[in-house]
Short mmCIF file of C-alpha atoms in Angstrom, two decimals:
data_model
loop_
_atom_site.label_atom_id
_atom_site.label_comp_id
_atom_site.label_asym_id
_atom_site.label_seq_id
_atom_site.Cartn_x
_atom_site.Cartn_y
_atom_site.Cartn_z
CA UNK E 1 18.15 -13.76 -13.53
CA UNK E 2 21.46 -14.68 -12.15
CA UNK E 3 20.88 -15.33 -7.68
CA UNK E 4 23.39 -13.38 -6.01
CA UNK E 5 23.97 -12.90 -2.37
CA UNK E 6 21.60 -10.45 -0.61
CA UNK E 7 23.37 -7.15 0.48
CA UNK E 8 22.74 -5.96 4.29
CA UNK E 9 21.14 -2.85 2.43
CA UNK E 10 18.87 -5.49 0.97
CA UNK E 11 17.85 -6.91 3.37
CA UNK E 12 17.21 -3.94 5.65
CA UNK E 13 15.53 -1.76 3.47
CA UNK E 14 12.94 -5.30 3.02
CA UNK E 15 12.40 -5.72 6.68
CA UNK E 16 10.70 -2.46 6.79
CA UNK E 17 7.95 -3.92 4.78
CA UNK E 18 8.23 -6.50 7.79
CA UNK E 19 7.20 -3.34 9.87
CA UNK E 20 4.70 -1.08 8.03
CA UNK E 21 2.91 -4.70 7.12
CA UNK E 22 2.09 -5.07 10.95
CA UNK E 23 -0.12 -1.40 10.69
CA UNK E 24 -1.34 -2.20 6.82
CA UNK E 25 -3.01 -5.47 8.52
CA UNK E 26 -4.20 -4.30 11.77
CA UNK E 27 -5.90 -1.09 8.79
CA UNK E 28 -7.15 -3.80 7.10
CA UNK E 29 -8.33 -6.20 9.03
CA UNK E 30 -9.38 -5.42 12.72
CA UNK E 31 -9.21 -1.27 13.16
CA UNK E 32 -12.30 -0.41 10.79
CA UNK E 33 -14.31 -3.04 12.84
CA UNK E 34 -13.50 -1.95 15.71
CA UNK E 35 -13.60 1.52 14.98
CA UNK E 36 -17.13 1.17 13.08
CA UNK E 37 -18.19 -0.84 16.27
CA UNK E 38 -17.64 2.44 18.72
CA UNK E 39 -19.27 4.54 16.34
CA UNK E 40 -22.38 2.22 16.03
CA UNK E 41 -22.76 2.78 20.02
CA UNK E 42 -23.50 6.01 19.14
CA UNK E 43 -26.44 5.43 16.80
CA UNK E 44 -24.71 6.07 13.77
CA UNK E 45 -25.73 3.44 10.87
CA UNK E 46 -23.68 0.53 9.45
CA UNK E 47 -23.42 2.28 6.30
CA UNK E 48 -22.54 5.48 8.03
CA UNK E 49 -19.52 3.92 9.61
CA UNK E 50 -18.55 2.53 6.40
CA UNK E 51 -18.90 5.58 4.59
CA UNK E 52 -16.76 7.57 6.66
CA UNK E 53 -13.75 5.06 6.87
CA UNK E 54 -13.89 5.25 3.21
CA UNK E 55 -13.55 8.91 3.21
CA UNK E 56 -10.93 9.12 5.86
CA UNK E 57 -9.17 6.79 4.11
CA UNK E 58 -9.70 9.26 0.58
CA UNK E 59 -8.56 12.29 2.90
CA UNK E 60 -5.47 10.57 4.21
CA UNK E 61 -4.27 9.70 0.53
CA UNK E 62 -5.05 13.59 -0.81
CA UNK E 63 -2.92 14.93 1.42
CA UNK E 64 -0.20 12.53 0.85
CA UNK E 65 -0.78 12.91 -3.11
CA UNK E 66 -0.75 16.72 -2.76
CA UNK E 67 2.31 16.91 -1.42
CA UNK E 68 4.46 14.10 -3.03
CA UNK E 69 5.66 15.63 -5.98
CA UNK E 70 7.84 18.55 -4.60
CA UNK E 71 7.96 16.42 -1.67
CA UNK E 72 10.45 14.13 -4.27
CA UNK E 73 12.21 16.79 -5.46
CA UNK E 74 13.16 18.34 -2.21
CA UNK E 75 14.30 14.59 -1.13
CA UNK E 76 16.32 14.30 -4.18
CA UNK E 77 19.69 16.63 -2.79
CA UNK E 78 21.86 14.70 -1.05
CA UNK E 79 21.53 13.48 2.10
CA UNK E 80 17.64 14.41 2.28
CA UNK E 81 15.83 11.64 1.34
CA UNK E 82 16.78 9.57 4.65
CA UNK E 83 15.05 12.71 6.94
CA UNK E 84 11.75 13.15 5.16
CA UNK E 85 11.51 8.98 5.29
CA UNK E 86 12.14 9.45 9.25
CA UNK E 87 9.70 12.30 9.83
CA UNK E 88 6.80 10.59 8.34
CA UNK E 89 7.43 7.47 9.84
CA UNK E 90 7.43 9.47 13.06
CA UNK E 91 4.54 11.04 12.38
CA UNK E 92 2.43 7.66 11.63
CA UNK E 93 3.91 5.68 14.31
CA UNK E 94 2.95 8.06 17.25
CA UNK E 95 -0.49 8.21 15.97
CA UNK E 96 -1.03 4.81 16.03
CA UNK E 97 0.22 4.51 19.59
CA UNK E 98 -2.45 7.12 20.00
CA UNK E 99 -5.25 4.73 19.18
CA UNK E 100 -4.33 2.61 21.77
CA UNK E 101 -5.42 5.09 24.42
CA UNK E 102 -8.48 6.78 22.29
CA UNK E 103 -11.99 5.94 22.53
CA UNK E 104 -13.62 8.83 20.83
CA UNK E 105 -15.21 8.00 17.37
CA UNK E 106 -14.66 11.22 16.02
CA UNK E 107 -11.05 11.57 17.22
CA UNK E 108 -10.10 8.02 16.21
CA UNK E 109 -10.94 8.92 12.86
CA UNK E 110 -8.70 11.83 12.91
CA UNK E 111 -5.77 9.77 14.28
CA UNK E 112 -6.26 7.68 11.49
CA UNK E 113 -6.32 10.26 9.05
CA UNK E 114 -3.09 11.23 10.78
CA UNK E 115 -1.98 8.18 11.08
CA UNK E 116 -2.45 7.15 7.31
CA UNK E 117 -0.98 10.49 6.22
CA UNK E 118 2.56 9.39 8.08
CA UNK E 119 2.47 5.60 6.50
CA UNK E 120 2.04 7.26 3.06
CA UNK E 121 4.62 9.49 3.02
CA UNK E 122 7.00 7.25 4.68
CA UNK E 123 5.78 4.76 1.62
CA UNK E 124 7.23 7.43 -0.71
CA UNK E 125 10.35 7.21 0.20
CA UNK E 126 10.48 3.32 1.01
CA UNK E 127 9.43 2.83 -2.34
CA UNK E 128 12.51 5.49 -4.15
CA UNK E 129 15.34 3.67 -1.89
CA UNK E 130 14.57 0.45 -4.04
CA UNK E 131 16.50 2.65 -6.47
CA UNK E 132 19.37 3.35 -3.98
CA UNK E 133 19.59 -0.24 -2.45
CA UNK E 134 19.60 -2.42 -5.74
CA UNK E 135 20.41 -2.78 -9.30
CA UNK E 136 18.09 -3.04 -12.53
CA UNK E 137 18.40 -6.39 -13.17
CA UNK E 138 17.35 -7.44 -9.36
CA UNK E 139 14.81 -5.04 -9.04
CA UNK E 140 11.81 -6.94 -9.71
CA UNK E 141 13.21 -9.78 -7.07
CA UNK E 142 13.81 -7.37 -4.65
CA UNK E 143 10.89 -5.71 -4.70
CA UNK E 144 8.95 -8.94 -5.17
CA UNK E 145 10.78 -10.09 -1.74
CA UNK E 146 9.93 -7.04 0.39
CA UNK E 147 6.34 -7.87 -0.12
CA UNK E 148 6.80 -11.51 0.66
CA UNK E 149 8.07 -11.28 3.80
CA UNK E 150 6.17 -8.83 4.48
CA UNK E 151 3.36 -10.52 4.38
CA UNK E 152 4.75 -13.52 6.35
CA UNK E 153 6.52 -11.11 8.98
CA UNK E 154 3.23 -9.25 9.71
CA UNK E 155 2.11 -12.54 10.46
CA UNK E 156 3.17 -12.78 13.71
CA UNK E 157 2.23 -10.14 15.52
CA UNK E 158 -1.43 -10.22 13.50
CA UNK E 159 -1.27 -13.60 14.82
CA UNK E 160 -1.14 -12.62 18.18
CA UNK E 161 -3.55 -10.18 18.06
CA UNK E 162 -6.43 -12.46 16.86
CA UNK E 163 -5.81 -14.90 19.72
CA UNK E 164 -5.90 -12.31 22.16
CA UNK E 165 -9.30 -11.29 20.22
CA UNK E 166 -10.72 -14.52 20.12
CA UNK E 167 -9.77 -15.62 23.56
CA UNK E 168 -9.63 -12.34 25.28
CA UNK E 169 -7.44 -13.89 28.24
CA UNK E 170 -6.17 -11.69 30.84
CA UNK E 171 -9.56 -10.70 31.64
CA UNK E 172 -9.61 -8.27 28.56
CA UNK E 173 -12.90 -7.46 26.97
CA UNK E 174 -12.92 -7.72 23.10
CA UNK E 175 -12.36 -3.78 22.64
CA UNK E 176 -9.01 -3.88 25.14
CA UNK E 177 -7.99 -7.13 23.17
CA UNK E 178 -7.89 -4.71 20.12
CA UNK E 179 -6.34 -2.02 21.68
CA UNK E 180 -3.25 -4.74 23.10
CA UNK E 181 -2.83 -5.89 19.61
CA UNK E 182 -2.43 -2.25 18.12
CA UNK E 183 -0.20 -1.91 20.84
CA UNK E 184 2.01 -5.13 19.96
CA UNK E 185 1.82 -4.05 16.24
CA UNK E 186 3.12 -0.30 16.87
CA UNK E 187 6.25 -1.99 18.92
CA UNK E 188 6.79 -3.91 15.91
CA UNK E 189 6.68 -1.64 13.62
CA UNK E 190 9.09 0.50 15.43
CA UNK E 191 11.41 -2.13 16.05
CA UNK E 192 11.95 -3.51 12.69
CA UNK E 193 12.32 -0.01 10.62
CA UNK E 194 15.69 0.16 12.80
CA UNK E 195 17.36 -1.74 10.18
CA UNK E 196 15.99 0.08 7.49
CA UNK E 197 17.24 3.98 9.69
CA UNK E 198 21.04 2.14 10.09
CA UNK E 199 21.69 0.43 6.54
CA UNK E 200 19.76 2.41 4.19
CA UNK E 201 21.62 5.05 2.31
CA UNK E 202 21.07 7.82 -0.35
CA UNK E 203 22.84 6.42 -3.44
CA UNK E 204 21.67 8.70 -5.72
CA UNK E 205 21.31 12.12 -5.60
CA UNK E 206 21.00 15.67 -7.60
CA UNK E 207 22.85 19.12 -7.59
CA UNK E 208 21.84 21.07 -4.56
CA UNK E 209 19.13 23.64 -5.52
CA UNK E 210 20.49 27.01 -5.53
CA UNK E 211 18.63 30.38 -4.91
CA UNK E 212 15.23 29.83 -3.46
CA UNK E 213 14.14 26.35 -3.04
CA UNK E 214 10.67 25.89 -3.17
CA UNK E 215 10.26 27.93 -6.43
CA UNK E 216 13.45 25.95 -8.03
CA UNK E 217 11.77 22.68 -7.06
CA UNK E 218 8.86 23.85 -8.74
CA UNK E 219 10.30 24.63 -12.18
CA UNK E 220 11.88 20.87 -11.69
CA UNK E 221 8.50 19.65 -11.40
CA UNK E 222 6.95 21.06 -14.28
CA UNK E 223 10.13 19.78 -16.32
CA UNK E 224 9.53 16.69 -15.18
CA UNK E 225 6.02 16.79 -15.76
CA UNK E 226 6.62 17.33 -19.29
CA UNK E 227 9.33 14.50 -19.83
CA UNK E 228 6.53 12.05 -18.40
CA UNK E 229 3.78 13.41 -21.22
CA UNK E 230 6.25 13.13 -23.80
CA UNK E 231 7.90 9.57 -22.67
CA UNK E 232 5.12 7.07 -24.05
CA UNK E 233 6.35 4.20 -21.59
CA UNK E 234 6.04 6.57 -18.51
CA UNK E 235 3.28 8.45 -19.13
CA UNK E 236 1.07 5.58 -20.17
CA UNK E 237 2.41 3.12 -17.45
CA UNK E 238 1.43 6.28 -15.26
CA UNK E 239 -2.24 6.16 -16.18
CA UNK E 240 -2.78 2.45 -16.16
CA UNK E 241 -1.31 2.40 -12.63
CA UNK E 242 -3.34 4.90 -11.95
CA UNK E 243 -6.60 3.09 -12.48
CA UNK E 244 -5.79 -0.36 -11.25
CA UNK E 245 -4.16 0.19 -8.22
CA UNK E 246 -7.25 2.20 -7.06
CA UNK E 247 -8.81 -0.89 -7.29
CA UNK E 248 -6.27 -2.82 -5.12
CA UNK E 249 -5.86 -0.03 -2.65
CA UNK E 250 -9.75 -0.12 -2.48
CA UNK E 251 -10.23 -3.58 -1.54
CA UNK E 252 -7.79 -3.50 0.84
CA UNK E 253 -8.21 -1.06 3.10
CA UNK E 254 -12.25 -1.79 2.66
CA UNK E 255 -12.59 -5.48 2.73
CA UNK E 256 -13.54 -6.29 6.26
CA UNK E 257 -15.91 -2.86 6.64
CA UNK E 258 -17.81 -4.07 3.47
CA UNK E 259 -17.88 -7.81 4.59
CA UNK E 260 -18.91 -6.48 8.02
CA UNK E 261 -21.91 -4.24 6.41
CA UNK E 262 -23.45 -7.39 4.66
CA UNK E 263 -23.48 -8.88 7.70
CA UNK E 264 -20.21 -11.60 8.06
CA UNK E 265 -18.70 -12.66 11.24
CA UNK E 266 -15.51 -10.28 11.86
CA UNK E 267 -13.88 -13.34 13.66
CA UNK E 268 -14.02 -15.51 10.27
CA UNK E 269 -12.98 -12.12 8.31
CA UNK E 270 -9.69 -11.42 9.95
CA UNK E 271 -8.40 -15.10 9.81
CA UNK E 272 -9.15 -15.09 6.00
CA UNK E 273 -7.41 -12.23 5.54
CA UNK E 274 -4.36 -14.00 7.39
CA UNK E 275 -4.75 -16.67 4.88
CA UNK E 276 -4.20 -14.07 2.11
CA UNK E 277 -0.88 -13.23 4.10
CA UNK E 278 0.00 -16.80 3.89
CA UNK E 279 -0.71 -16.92 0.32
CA UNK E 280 1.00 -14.43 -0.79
CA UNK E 281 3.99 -14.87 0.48
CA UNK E 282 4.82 -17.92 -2.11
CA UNK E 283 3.11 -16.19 -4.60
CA UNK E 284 4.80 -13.04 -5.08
CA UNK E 285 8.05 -14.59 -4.89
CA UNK E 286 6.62 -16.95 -7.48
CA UNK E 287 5.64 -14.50 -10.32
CA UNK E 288 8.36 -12.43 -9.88
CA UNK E 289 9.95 -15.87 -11.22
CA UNK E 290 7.62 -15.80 -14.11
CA UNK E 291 7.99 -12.40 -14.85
CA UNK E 292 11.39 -13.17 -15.78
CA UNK E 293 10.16 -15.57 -18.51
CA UNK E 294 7.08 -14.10 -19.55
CA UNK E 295 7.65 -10.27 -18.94
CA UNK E 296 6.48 -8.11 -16.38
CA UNK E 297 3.87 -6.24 -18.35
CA UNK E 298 2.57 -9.72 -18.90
CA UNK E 299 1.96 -10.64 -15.32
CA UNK E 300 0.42 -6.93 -14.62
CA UNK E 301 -2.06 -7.66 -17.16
CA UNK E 302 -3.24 -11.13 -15.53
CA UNK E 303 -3.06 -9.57 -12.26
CA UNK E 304 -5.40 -6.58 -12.92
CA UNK E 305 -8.03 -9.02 -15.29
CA UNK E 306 -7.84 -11.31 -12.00
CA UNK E 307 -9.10 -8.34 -9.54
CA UNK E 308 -12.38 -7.81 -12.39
CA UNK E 309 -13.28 -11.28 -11.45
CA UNK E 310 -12.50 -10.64 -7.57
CA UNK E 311 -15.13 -7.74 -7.46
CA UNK E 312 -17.57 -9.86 -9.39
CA UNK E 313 -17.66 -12.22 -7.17
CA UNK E 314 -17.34 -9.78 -4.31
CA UNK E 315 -21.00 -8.51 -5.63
CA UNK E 316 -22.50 -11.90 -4.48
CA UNK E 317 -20.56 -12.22 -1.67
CA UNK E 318 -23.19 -13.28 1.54
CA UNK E 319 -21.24 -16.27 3.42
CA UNK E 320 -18.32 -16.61 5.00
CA UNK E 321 -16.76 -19.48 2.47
CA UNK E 322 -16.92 -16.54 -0.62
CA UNK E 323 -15.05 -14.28 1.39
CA UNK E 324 -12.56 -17.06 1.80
CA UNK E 325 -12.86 -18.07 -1.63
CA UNK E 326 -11.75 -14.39 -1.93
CA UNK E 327 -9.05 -14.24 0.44
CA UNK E 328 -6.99 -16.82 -1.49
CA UNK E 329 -7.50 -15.55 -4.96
CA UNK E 330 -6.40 -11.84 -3.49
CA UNK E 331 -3.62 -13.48 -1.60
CA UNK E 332 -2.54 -14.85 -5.26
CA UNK E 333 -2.21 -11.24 -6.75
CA UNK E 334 -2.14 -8.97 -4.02
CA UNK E 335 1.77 -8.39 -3.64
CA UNK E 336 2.31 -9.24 -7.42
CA UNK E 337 0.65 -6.40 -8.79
CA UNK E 338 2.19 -4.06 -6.14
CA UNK E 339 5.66 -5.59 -6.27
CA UNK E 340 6.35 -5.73 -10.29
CA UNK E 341 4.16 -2.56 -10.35
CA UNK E 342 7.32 -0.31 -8.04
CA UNK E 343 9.89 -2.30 -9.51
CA UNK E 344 8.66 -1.39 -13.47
CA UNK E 345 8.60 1.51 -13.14
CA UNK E 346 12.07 2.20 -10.98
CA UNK E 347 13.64 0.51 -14.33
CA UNK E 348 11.90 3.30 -16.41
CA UNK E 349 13.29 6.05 -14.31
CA UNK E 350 16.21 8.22 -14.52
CA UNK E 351 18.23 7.15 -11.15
CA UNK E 352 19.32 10.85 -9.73
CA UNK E 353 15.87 11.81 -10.35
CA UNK E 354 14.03 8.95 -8.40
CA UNK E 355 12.35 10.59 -5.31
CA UNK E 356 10.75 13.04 -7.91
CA UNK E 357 9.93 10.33 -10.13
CA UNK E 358 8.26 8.31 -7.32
CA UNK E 359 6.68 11.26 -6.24
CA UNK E 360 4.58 11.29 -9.34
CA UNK E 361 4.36 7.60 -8.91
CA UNK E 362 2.63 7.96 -5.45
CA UNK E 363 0.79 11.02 -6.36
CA UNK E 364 -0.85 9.05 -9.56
CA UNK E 365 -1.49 6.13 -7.22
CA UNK E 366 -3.08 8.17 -4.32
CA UNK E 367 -4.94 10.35 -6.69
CA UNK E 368 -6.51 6.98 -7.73
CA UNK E 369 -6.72 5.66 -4.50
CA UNK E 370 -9.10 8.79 -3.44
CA UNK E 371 -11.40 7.99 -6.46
CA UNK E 372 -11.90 4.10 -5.22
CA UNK E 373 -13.05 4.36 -1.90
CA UNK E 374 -15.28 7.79 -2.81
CA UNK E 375 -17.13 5.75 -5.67
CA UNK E 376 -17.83 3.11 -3.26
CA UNK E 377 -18.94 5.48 -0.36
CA UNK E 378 -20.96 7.49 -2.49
CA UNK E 379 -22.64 4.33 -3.99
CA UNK E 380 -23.34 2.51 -0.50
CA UNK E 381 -24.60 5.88 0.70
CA UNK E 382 -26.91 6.44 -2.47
CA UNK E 383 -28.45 2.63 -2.19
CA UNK E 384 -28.11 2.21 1.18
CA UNK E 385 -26.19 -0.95 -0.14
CA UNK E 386 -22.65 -1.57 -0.35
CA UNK E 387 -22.71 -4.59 -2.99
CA UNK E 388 -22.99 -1.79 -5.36
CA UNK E 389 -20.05 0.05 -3.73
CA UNK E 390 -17.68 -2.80 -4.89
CA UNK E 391 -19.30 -3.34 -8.19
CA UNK E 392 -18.53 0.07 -9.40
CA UNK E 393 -14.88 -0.30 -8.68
CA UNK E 394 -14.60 -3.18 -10.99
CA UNK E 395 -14.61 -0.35 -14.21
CA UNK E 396 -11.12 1.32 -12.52
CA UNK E 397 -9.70 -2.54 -13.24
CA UNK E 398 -11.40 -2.07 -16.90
CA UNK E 399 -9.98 1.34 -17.34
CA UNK E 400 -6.13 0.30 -16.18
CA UNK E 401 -5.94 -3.43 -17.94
CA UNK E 402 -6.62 -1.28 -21.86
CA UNK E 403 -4.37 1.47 -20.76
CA UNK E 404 -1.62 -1.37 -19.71
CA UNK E 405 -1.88 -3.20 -23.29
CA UNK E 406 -0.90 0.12 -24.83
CA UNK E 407 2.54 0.81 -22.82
CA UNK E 408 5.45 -0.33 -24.57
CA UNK E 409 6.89 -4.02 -23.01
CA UNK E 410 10.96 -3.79 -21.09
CA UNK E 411 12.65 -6.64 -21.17
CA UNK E 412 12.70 -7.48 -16.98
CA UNK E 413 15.33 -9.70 -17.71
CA UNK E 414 17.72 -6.99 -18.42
#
């Protein structure tokens, strides 16, 4: 692929990733701790607290996947898509301010079902301006580079909110540390989506609907819905994305709650999971390289048979060097299989249609993502263990990697 110059649009609409990354870490890493830690002071179980993240996590990513079909279509007019991008972001930004001032168990978990509802949506979008902001033949690099420095942006303020957890200077206590560094990562968040609000525009666009909207928008969707049954490369891509990215989606937003329920230090957790930050920042940027020489299909397919192995492993996982171990090998394949994932399928799609398009894209993906962390809530509730929470997701990697050998190669070189 031929390097040219990156565009301001570019590089605005990949600082964004800078932003969201900051919340997608603090999710990851130190809120279900510290959320699961306030509900634990009020009796409730380990597995209880990790139980109901999981299914706040499920309910945030039903709504989303509920409404981003005609959600697409509506963004699709002209001038549209730019608003509903804005009012979600909105939405998810205030509500994690919120957290910073709530210390209710039972309303923290619906701020964060609020909160994960607005970072969703506002995904939807994100993810249908790749369309707007670059061409084909870049698209895999482009998308490959949002999630790179994303992951090394969100560094910094992660950074800063694990030294103010581990030293809690100031005379903070561990819980205010937490509530500082949600702080510091809802400023940054804010700040570096202004790029993304000033450079970003609506390239592509359909006829405005005529007559009533919502009913017109409808009869889009089930055209649509059609096309994607009949087009073998959609459809199918479709349903392997839908399995394996349940699986990714899973482990990340579960990691530390599982490692914390069999019983590792959360100190040790969240600078591992920095190291996957580190390590995938080189990495994605790497196999988007290779994707150009062995095809993007190819690389999906190592990706997903590498996550079978991850939750494996995960099954034996009882000291801190495993989840390490794990860290890295997630780090490796983490933004890989989400990068050439979005930027696959944006080549398979017709441009003026794109919102719609990547509203089945995120509806398929959040359908999945419901099914992930409900199979492992269910299972840690049923055996009071969750080892066997994680080992059941390991058959949504199984189910996507034979669906993915069945979708017809592109050439990503195109």
């Amino acid at each position: 692929m031929k390097k040219l110059k990156l565009t301001k649009e570019e590089v605005s609409w990949s600082l964004y990733d800078v932003a969201n990354s900051a919340f997608s870490m603090m999710l990851t890493a130190m809120i279900p701790p510290y959320v699961a830690t306030i509900g634990q002071s009020l009796g409730r179980s380990a597995a209880d607290t990790s139980s109901e993240w999981a299914f706040i996590q499920s309910g945030a990513t039903l709504a989303v996947a509920l409404l981003s079909p005609i959600l697409g279509v509506l963004a699709d007019r002209r001038g549209k898509k730019k608003k509903f991008f804005a009012s979600f972001f909105v939405l998810a930004i205030t509500m994690f301010f919120a957290m910073v001032f709530i210390d209710n168990y039972f309303v923290l978990l619906a701020v964060n079902l609020l909160a994960g509802i607005g970072y969703a949506g506002a995904n939807i979008f994100y993810d249908a301006f790749l369309i707007d902001v670059t061409a084909d033949e870049r698209m895999d690099f482009i998308s490959s580079l949002g999630y790179a420095v994303g992951y090394i942006g969100s560094c910094i303020p992660f950074i800063i909110s694990i030294l103010l957890y581990m030293f809690t200077p100031f005379g903070l206590d561990v819980m205010s540390a937490v509530k500082v560094g949600m702080f510091i990562n809802a400023v940054w968040w804010l700040v570096f989506t202004i790029p993304m609000m000033k450079h970003v525009k609506q390239r592509y666009y359909t006829k405005e609907i005529q007559g009533n909207v919502l009913s017109t928008a409808f009869c889009k969707l089930r055209g649509t819905l059609k096309h994607i049954v009949k087009d073998k490369r959609v459809g199918l891509f479709l349903l392997a994305y839908f399995f394996y990215i349940d699986g990714v989606d899973t482990i990340i937003k579960l990691s530390t709650s599982y490692g914390q329920s069999v019983g590792l230090d959360t100190t040790a957790m969240i600078v591992a999971l920095l190291v996957t930050q580190l390590v995938a920042f080189p990495a994605v940027l790497l196999f988007a390289k290779i994707s150009n020489l062995f095809s993007t299909k190819k690389v999906l397919l190592v990706s997903v048979a590498t996550y079978v192995g991850i939750c494996i492993f995960g099954y034996f996982l009882e000291q801190e060097w495993q989840f390490w171990v794990l860290a890295i090998v997630v780090g490796l394949v983490q933004g890989t299989i989400q990068a050439l994932s979005r930027s696959y399928f944006g080549k398979l799609i017709p441009k003026e249609n794109n919102n719609e398009y990547f509203g089945f894209y995120n509806i398929f993906g959040k359908y999945a993502t419901i099914i992930g962390p409900i199979l492992m809530g269910v299972f840690t509730k049923i055996t009071g263990d969750s080892r066997y929470g994680v080992l059941s997701i390991i058959l949504l990697f199984i189910a996507g990697f034979v669906t993915l050998l069945f979708v017809p190669d592109i050439d990503s070189s195109n």
